[in-house]
PDB file of C-alpha atoms and ligand atoms in Angstrom:
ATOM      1  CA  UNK A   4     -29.778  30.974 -35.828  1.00 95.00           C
ATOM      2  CA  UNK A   5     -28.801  27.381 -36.793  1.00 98.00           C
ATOM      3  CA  UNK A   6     -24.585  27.036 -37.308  1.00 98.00           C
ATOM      4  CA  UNK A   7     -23.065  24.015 -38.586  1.00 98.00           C
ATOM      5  CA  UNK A   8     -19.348  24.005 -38.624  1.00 98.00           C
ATOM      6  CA  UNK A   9     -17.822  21.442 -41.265  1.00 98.00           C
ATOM      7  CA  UNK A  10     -14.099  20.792 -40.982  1.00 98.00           C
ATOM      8  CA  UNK A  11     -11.491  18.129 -42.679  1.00 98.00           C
ATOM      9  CA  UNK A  12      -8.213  17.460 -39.882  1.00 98.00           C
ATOM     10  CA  UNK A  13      -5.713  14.900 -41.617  1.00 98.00           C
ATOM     11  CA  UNK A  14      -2.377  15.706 -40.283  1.00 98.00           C
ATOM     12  CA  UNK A  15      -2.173  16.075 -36.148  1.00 98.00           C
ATOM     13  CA  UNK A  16      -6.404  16.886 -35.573  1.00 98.00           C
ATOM     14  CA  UNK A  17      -5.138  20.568 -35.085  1.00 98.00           C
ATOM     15  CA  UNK A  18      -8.365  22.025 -37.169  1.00 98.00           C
ATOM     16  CA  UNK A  19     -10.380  19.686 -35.288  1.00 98.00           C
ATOM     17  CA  UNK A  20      -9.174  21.080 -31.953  1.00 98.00           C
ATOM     18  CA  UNK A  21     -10.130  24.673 -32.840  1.00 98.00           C
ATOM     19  CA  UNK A  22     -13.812  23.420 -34.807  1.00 98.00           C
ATOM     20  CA  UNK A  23     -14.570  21.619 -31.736  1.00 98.00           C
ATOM     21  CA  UNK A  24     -13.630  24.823 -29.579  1.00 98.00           C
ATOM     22  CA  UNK A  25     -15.924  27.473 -31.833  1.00 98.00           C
ATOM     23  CA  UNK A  26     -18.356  24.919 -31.692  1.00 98.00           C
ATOM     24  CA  UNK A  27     -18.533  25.147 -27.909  1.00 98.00           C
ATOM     25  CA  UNK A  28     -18.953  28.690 -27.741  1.00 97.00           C
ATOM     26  CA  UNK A  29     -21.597  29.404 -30.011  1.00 97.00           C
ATOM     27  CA  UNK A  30     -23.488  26.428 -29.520  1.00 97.00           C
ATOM     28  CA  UNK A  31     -22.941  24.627 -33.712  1.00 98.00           C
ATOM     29  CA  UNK A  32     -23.185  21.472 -34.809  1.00 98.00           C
ATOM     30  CA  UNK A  33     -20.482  20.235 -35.995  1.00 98.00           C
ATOM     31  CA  UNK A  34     -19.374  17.526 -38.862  1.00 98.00           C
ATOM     32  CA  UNK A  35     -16.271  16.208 -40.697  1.00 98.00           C
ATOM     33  CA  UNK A  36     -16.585  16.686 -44.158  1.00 98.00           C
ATOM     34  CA  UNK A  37     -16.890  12.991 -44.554  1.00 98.00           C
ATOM     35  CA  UNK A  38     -20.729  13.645 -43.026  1.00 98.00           C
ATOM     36  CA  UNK A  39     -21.154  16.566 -44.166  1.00 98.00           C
ATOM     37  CA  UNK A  40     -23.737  16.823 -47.316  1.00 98.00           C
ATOM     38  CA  UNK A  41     -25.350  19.864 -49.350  1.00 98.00           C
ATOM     39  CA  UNK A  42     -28.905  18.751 -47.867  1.00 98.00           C
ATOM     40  CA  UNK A  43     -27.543  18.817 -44.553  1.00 98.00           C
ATOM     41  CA  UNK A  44     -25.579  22.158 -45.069  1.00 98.00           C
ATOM     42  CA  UNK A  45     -28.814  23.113 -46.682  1.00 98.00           C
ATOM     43  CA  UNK A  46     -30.489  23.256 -43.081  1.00 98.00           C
ATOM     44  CA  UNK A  47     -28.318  25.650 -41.536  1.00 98.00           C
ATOM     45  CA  UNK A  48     -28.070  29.473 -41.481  1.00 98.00           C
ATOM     46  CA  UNK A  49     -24.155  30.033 -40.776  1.00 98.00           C
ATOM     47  CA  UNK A  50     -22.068  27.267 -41.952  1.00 98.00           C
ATOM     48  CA  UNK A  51     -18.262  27.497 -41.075  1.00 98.00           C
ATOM     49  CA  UNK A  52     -15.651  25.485 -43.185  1.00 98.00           C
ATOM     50  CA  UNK A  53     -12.203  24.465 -41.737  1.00 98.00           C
ATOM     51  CA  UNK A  54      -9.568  22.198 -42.393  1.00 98.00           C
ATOM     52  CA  UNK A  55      -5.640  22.472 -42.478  1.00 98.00           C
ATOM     53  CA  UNK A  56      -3.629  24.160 -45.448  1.00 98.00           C
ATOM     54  CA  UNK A  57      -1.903  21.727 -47.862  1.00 98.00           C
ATOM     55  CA  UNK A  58       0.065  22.366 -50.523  1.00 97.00           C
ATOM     56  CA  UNK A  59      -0.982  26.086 -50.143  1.00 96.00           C
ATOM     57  CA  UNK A  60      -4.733  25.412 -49.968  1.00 98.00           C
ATOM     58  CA  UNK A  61      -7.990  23.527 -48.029  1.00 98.00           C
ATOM     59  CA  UNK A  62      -8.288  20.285 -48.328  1.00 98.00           C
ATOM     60  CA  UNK A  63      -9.651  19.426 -51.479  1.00 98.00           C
ATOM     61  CA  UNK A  64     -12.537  17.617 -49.736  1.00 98.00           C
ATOM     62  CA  UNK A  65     -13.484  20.695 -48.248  1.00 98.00           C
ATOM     63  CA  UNK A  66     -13.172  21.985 -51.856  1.00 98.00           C
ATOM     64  CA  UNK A  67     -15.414  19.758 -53.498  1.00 98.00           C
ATOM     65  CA  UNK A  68     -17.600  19.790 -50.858  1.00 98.00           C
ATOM     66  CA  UNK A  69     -18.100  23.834 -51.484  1.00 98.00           C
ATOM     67  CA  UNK A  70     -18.214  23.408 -55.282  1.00 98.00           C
ATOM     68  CA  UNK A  71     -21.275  21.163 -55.296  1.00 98.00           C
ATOM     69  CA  UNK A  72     -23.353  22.838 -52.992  1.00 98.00           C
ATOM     70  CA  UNK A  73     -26.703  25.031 -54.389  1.00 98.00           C
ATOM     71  CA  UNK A  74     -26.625  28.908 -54.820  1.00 98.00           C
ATOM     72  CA  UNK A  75     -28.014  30.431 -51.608  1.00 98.00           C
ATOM     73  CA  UNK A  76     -29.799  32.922 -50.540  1.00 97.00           C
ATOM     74  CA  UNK A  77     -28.806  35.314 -47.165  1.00 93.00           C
ATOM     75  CA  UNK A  78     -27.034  32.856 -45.966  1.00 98.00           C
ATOM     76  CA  UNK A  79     -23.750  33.538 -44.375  1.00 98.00           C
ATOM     77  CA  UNK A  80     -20.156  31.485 -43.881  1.00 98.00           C
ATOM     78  CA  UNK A  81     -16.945  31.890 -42.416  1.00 98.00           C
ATOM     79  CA  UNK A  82     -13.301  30.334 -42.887  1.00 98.00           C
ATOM     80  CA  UNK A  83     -10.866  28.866 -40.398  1.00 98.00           C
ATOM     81  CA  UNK A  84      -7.730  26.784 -41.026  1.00 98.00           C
ATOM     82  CA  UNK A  85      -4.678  26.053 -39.270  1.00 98.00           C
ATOM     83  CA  UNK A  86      -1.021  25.835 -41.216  1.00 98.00           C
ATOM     84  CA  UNK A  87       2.519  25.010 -40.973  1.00 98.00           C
ATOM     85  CA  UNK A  88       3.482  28.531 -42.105  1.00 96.00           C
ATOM     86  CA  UNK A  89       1.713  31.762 -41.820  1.00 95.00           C
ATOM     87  CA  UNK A  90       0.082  33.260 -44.773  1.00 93.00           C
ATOM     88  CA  UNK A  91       2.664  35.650 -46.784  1.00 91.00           C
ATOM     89  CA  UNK A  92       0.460  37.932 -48.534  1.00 85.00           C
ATOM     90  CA  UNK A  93       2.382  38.190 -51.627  1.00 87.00           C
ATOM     91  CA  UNK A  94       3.446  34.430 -51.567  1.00 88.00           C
ATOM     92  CA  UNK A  95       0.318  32.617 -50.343  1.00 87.00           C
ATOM     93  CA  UNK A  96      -3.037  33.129 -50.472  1.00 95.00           C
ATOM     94  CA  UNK A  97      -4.430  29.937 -48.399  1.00 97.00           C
ATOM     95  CA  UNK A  98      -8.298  30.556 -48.704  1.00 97.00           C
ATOM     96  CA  UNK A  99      -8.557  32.289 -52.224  1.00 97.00           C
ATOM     97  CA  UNK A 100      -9.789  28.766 -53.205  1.00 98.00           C
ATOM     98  CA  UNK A 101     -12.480  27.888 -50.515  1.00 98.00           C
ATOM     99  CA  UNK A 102     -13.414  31.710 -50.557  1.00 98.00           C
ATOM    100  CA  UNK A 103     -13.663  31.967 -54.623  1.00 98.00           C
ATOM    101  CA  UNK A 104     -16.151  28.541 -54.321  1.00 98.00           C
ATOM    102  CA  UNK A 105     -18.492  29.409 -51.506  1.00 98.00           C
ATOM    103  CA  UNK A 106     -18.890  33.594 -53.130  1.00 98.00           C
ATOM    104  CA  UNK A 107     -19.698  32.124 -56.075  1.00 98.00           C
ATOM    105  CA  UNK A 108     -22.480  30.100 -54.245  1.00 98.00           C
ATOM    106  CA  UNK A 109     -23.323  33.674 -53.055  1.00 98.00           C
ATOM    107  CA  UNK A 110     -22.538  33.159 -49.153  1.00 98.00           C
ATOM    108  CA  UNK A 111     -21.596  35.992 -47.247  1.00 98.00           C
ATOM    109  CA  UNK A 112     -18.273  35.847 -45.829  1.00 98.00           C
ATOM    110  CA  UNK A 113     -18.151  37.056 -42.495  1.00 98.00           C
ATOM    111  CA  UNK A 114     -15.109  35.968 -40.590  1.00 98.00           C
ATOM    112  CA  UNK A 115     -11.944  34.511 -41.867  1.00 98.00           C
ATOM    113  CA  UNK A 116      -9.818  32.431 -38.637  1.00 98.00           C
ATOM    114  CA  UNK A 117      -6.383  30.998 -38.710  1.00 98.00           C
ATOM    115  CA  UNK A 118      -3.667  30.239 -36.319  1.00 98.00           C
ATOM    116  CA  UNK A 119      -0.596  27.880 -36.755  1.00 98.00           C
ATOM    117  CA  UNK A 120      -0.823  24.329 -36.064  1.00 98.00           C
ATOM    118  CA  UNK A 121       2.108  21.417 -35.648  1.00 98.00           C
ATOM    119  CA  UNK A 122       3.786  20.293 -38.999  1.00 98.00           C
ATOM    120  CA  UNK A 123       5.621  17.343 -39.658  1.00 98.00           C
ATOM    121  CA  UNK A 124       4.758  17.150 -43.287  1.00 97.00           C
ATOM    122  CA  UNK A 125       8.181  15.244 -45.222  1.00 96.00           C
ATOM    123  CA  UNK A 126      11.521  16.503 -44.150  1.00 95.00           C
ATOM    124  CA  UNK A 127      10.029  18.555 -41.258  1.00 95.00           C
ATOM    125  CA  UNK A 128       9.513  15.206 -39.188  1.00 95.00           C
ATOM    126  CA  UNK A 129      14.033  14.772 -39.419  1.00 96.00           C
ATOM    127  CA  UNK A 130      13.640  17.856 -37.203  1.00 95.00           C
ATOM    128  CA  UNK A 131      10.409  16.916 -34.937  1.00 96.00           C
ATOM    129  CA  UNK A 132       8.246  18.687 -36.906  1.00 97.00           C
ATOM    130  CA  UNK A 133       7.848  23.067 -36.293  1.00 97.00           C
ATOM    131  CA  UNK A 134       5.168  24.667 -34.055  1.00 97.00           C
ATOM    132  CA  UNK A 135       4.960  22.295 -31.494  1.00 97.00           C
ATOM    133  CA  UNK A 136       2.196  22.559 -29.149  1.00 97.00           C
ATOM    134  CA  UNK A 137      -0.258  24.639 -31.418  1.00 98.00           C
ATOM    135  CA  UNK A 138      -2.895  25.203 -31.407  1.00 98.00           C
ATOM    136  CA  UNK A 139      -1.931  26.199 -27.780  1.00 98.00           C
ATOM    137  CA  UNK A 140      -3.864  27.983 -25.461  1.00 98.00           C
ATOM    138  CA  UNK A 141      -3.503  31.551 -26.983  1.00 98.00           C
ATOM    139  CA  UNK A 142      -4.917  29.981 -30.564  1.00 98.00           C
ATOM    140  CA  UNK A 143      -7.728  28.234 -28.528  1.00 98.00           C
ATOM    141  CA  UNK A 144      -8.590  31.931 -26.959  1.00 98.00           C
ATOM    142  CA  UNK A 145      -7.906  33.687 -29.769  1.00 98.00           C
ATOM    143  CA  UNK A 146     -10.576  31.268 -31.866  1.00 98.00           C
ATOM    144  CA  UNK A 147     -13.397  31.339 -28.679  1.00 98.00           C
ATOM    145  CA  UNK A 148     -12.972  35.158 -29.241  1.00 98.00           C
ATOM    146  CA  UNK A 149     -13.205  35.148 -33.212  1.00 98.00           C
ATOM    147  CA  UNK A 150     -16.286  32.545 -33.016  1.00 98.00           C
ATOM    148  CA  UNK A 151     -17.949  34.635 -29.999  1.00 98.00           C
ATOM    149  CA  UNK A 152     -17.578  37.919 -32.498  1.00 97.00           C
ATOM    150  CA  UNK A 153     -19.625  36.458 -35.275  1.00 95.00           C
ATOM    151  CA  UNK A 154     -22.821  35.955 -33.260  1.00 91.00           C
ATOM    152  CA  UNK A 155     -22.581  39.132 -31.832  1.00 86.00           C
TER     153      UNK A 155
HETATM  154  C1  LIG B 209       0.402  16.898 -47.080  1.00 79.70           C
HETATM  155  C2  LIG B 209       0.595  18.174 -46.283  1.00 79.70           C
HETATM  156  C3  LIG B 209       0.790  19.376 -46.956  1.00 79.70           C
HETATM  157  C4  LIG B 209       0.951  20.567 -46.221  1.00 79.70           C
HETATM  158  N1  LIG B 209       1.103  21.752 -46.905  1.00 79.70           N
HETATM  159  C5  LIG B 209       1.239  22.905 -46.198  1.00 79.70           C
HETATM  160  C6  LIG B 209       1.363  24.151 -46.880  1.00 79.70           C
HETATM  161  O1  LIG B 209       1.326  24.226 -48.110  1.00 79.70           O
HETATM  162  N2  LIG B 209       1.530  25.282 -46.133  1.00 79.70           N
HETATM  163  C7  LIG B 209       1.569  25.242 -44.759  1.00 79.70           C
HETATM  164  O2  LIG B 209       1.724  26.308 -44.130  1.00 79.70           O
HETATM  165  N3  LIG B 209       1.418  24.077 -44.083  1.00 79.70           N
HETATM  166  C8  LIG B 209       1.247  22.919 -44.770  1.00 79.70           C
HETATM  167  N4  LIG B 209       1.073  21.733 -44.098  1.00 79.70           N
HETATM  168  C9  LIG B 209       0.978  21.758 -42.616  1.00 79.70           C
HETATM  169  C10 LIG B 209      -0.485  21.748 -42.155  1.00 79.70           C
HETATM  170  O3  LIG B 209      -1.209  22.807 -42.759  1.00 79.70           O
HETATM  171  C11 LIG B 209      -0.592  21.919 -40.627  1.00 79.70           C
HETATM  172  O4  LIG B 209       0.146  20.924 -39.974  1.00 79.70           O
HETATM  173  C12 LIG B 209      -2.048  21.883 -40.199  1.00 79.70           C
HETATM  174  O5  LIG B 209      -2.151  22.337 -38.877  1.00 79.70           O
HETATM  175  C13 LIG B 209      -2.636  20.488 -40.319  1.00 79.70           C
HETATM  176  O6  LIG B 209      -3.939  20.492 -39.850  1.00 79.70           O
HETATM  177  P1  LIG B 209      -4.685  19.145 -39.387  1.00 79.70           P
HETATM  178  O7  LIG B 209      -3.895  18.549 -38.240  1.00 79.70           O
HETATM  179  O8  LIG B 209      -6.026  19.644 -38.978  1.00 79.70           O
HETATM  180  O9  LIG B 209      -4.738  18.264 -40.597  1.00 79.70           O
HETATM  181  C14 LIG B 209       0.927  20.539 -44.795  1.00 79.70           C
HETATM  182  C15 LIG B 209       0.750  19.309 -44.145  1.00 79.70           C
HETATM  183  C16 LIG B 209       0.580  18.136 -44.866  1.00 79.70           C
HETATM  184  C17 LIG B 209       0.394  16.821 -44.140  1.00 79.70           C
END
Protein backbone atom coordinates (compact mmCIF):
# COMPACT_ATOMS: atom_id res chain seq x y z
CA UNK A 1 0.00 0.00 0.00
CA UNK A 2 1.37 3.41 -1.14
CA UNK A 3 0.66 6.40 1.81
CA UNK A 4 1.37 9.89 1.18
CA UNK A 5 0.89 12.15 4.10
CA UNK A 6 0.25 15.94 3.05
CA UNK A 7 0.41 18.49 5.85
CA UNK A 8 0.43 22.58 6.04
CA UNK A 9 2.61 23.76 9.63
CA UNK A 10 2.55 27.74 9.76
CA UNK A 11 2.67 28.62 13.33
CA UNK A 12 5.61 26.67 15.53
CA UNK A 13 6.07 23.33 12.79
CA UNK A 14 4.00 21.43 15.52
CA UNK A 15 1.89 19.43 12.62
CA UNK A 16 5.04 18.95 10.93
CA UNK A 17 6.61 17.28 13.97
CA UNK A 18 3.80 14.70 14.29
CA UNK A 19 3.52 14.19 9.97
CA UNK A 20 7.11 13.58 10.03
CA UNK A 21 6.66 11.06 13.08
CA UNK A 22 3.56 8.90 11.32
CA UNK A 23 5.55 9.08 8.42
CA UNK A 24 8.36 7.16 10.10
CA UNK A 25 6.34 4.47 11.30
CA UNK A 26 4.46 3.40 8.47
CA UNK A 27 6.93 4.03 5.98
CA UNK A 28 4.74 7.41 3.76
CA UNK A 29 5.88 9.85 1.77
CA UNK A 30 5.40 12.82 2.85
CA UNK A 31 4.73 16.56 1.31
CA UNK A 32 3.75 20.11 2.38
CA UNK A 33 0.82 21.13 0.75
CA UNK A 34 2.85 23.58 -1.19
CA UNK A 35 4.10 20.16 -3.25
CA UNK A 36 1.45 18.46 -2.91
CA UNK A 37 -0.82 18.13 -6.28
CA UNK A 38 -4.09 16.03 -7.24
CA UNK A 39 -1.81 13.98 -9.82
CA UNK A 40 0.54 13.29 -7.21
CA UNK A 41 -2.18 12.47 -4.52
CA UNK A 42 -3.62 10.60 -7.42
CA UNK A 43 -0.72 7.91 -7.04
CA UNK A 44 -1.28 6.94 -3.64
CA UNK A 45 -3.65 4.52 -1.85
CA UNK A 46 -3.93 6.19 1.79
CA UNK A 47 -3.38 9.80 1.77
CA UNK A 48 -3.32 11.55 5.27
CA UNK A 49 -4.02 15.39 5.54
CA UNK A 50 -2.69 17.51 8.51
CA UNK A 51 -2.11 20.89 9.36
CA UNK A 52 -2.83 23.11 12.53
CA UNK A 53 -6.43 24.50 13.46
CA UNK A 54 -6.99 28.22 12.72
CA UNK A 55 -9.69 30.15 13.32
CA UNK A 56 -11.58 26.88 14.19
CA UNK A 57 -10.57 24.99 11.04
CA UNK A 58 -7.49 23.44 8.58
CA UNK A 59 -5.67 25.55 6.87
CA UNK A 60 -7.40 26.69 4.01
CA UNK A 61 -4.57 25.40 1.78
CA UNK A 62 -5.22 22.12 2.98
CA UNK A 63 -8.85 23.04 2.11
CA UNK A 64 -8.46 23.90 -1.33
CA UNK A 65 -6.17 21.40 -1.84
CA UNK A 66 -9.11 18.68 -0.86
CA UNK A 67 -11.76 20.56 -2.85
CA UNK A 68 -10.00 20.23 -6.20
CA UNK A 69 -9.00 16.85 -6.10
CA UNK A 70 -11.03 13.99 -8.48
CA UNK A 71 -13.79 11.64 -7.03
CA UNK A 72 -12.08 8.37 -6.03
CA UNK A 73 -12.58 5.17 -5.93
CA UNK A 74 -11.58 2.68 -2.62
CA UNK A 75 -9.35 4.86 -1.69
CA UNK A 76 -8.95 5.68 1.91
CA UNK A 77 -7.73 8.99 4.13
CA UNK A 78 -7.25 10.01 7.50
CA UNK A 79 -7.09 13.44 9.52
CA UNK A 80 -4.56 14.79 11.98
CA UNK A 81 -4.14 18.34 13.31
CA UNK A 82 -2.70 19.89 16.22
CA UNK A 83 -4.52 23.09 18.13
CA UNK A 84 -4.26 25.66 20.70
CA UNK A 85 -7.44 24.39 22.39
CA UNK A 86 -9.01 21.05 22.45
CA UNK A 87 -12.03 20.37 20.43
CA UNK A 88 -15.39 21.21 22.53
CA UNK A 89 -17.89 19.14 20.93
CA UNK A 90 -20.68 21.48 21.14
CA UNK A 91 -18.42 24.60 20.46
CA UNK A 92 -15.96 23.39 17.81
CA UNK A 93 -15.97 21.09 15.31
CA UNK A 94 -12.20 21.47 13.85
CA UNK A 95 -12.35 18.86 10.91
CA UNK A 96 -16.12 19.10 9.81
CA UNK A 97 -14.53 21.14 6.94
CA UNK A 98 -11.57 18.93 5.69
CA UNK A 99 -13.87 15.83 6.50
CA UNK A 100 -17.14 17.30 4.55
CA UNK A 101 -14.47 17.96 1.32
CA UNK A 102 -12.54 14.73 1.11
CA UNK A 103 -16.35 12.42 1.77
CA UNK A 104 -17.61 14.21 -0.81
CA UNK A 105 -14.60 13.08 -3.00
CA UNK A 106 -15.80 9.67 -1.66
CA UNK A 107 -12.55 8.76 0.53
CA UNK A 108 -12.96 6.60 3.31
CA UNK A 109 -12.18 8.07 6.52
CA UNK A 110 -10.37 5.87 8.63
CA UNK A 111 -8.60 7.59 11.46
CA UNK A 112 -9.07 11.02 12.78
CA UNK A 113 -5.54 12.27 15.07
CA UNK A 114 -5.13 15.32 17.16
CA UNK A 115 -3.15 16.41 20.09
CA UNK A 116 -2.40 20.02 21.34
CA UNK A 117 0.37 21.94 20.02
CA UNK A 118 2.15 25.46 21.33
CA UNK A 119 0.05 28.70 20.67
CA UNK A 120 1.15 32.06 20.60
CA UNK A 121 -1.43 33.27 18.19
CA UNK A 122 -2.17 37.45 19.22
CA UNK A 123 -2.53 38.14 22.87
CA UNK A 124 -1.39 34.60 23.85
CA UNK A 125 2.36 35.62 23.01
CA UNK A 126 1.89 38.72 26.30
CA UNK A 127 1.73 35.46 28.27
CA UNK A 128 4.47 33.14 26.36
CA UNK A 129 2.11 31.53 24.48
CA UNK A 130 -0.09 28.10 26.25
CA UNK A 131 0.98 24.43 25.81
CA UNK A 132 4.46 24.76 25.84
CA UNK A 133 6.45 21.89 24.84
CA UNK A 134 3.70 20.03 22.72
CA UNK A 135 3.69 18.06 20.87
CA UNK A 136 5.75 16.38 23.70
CA UNK A 137 6.68 13.01 23.96
CA UNK A 138 3.23 11.52 25.02
CA UNK A 139 1.62 13.29 21.62
CA UNK A 140 4.62 11.87 19.61
CA UNK A 141 3.64 8.19 21.17
CA UNK A 142 0.30 8.67 21.15
CA UNK A 143 0.51 9.60 17.09
CA UNK A 144 3.28 6.46 16.34
CA UNK A 145 0.41 4.41 17.99
CA UNK A 146 -2.62 6.03 15.99
CA UNK A 147 -0.47 5.83 12.58
CA UNK A 148 0.77 2.10 13.50
CA UNK A 149 -3.25 1.24 14.00
CA UNK A 150 -4.24 2.20 10.52
CA UNK A 151 -1.97 -0.27 8.71
CA UNK A 152 -2.87 -2.87 10.85
C1 LIG B 1 -3.67 32.49 12.91
C2 LIG B 1 -3.87 31.40 13.95
C3 LIG B 1 -5.16 31.01 14.29
C4 LIG B 1 -5.36 29.99 15.25
N1 LIG B 1 -6.64 29.59 15.54
C5 LIG B 1 -6.83 28.60 16.44
C6 LIG B 1 -8.15 28.14 16.74
O1 LIG B 1 -9.14 28.61 16.18
N2 LIG B 1 -8.29 27.16 17.68
C7 LIG B 1 -7.21 26.60 18.32
O2 LIG B 1 -7.41 25.71 19.17
N3 LIG B 1 -5.94 26.99 18.03
C8 LIG B 1 -5.73 27.96 17.11
N4 LIG B 1 -4.46 28.35 16.79
C9 LIG B 1 -3.31 27.63 17.40
C10 LIG B 1 -2.77 26.55 16.45
O3 LIG B 1 -3.81 25.67 16.04
C11 LIG B 1 -1.68 25.70 17.13
O4 LIG B 1 -0.65 26.52 17.61
C12 LIG B 1 -1.15 24.66 16.17
O5 LIG B 1 -0.40 23.71 16.87
C13 LIG B 1 -0.30 25.29 15.07
O6 LIG B 1 0.22 24.30 14.26
P1 LIG B 1 1.51 24.54 13.33
O7 LIG B 1 2.67 24.91 14.23
O8 LIG B 1 1.68 23.22 12.66
O9 LIG B 1 1.13 25.63 12.38
C14 LIG B 1 -4.23 29.37 15.87
C15 LIG B 1 -2.94 29.79 15.52
C16 LIG B 1 -2.75 30.79 14.57
C17 LIG B 1 -1.35 31.24 14.22
Amino acid sequence: MKILIVYKSIHHGNTEKIARTMADVINADILSTRDATPQIIGRYDLIGFGSGIYFGKHHHKLLSLAEDLPEVKGKKAFIFSTSGLRELPIIHNFNKELKKRLLEKKYQLIGIFSCRGFDTYGLLKLIGGIQKERPNDEDLSNAIAFAENLIE
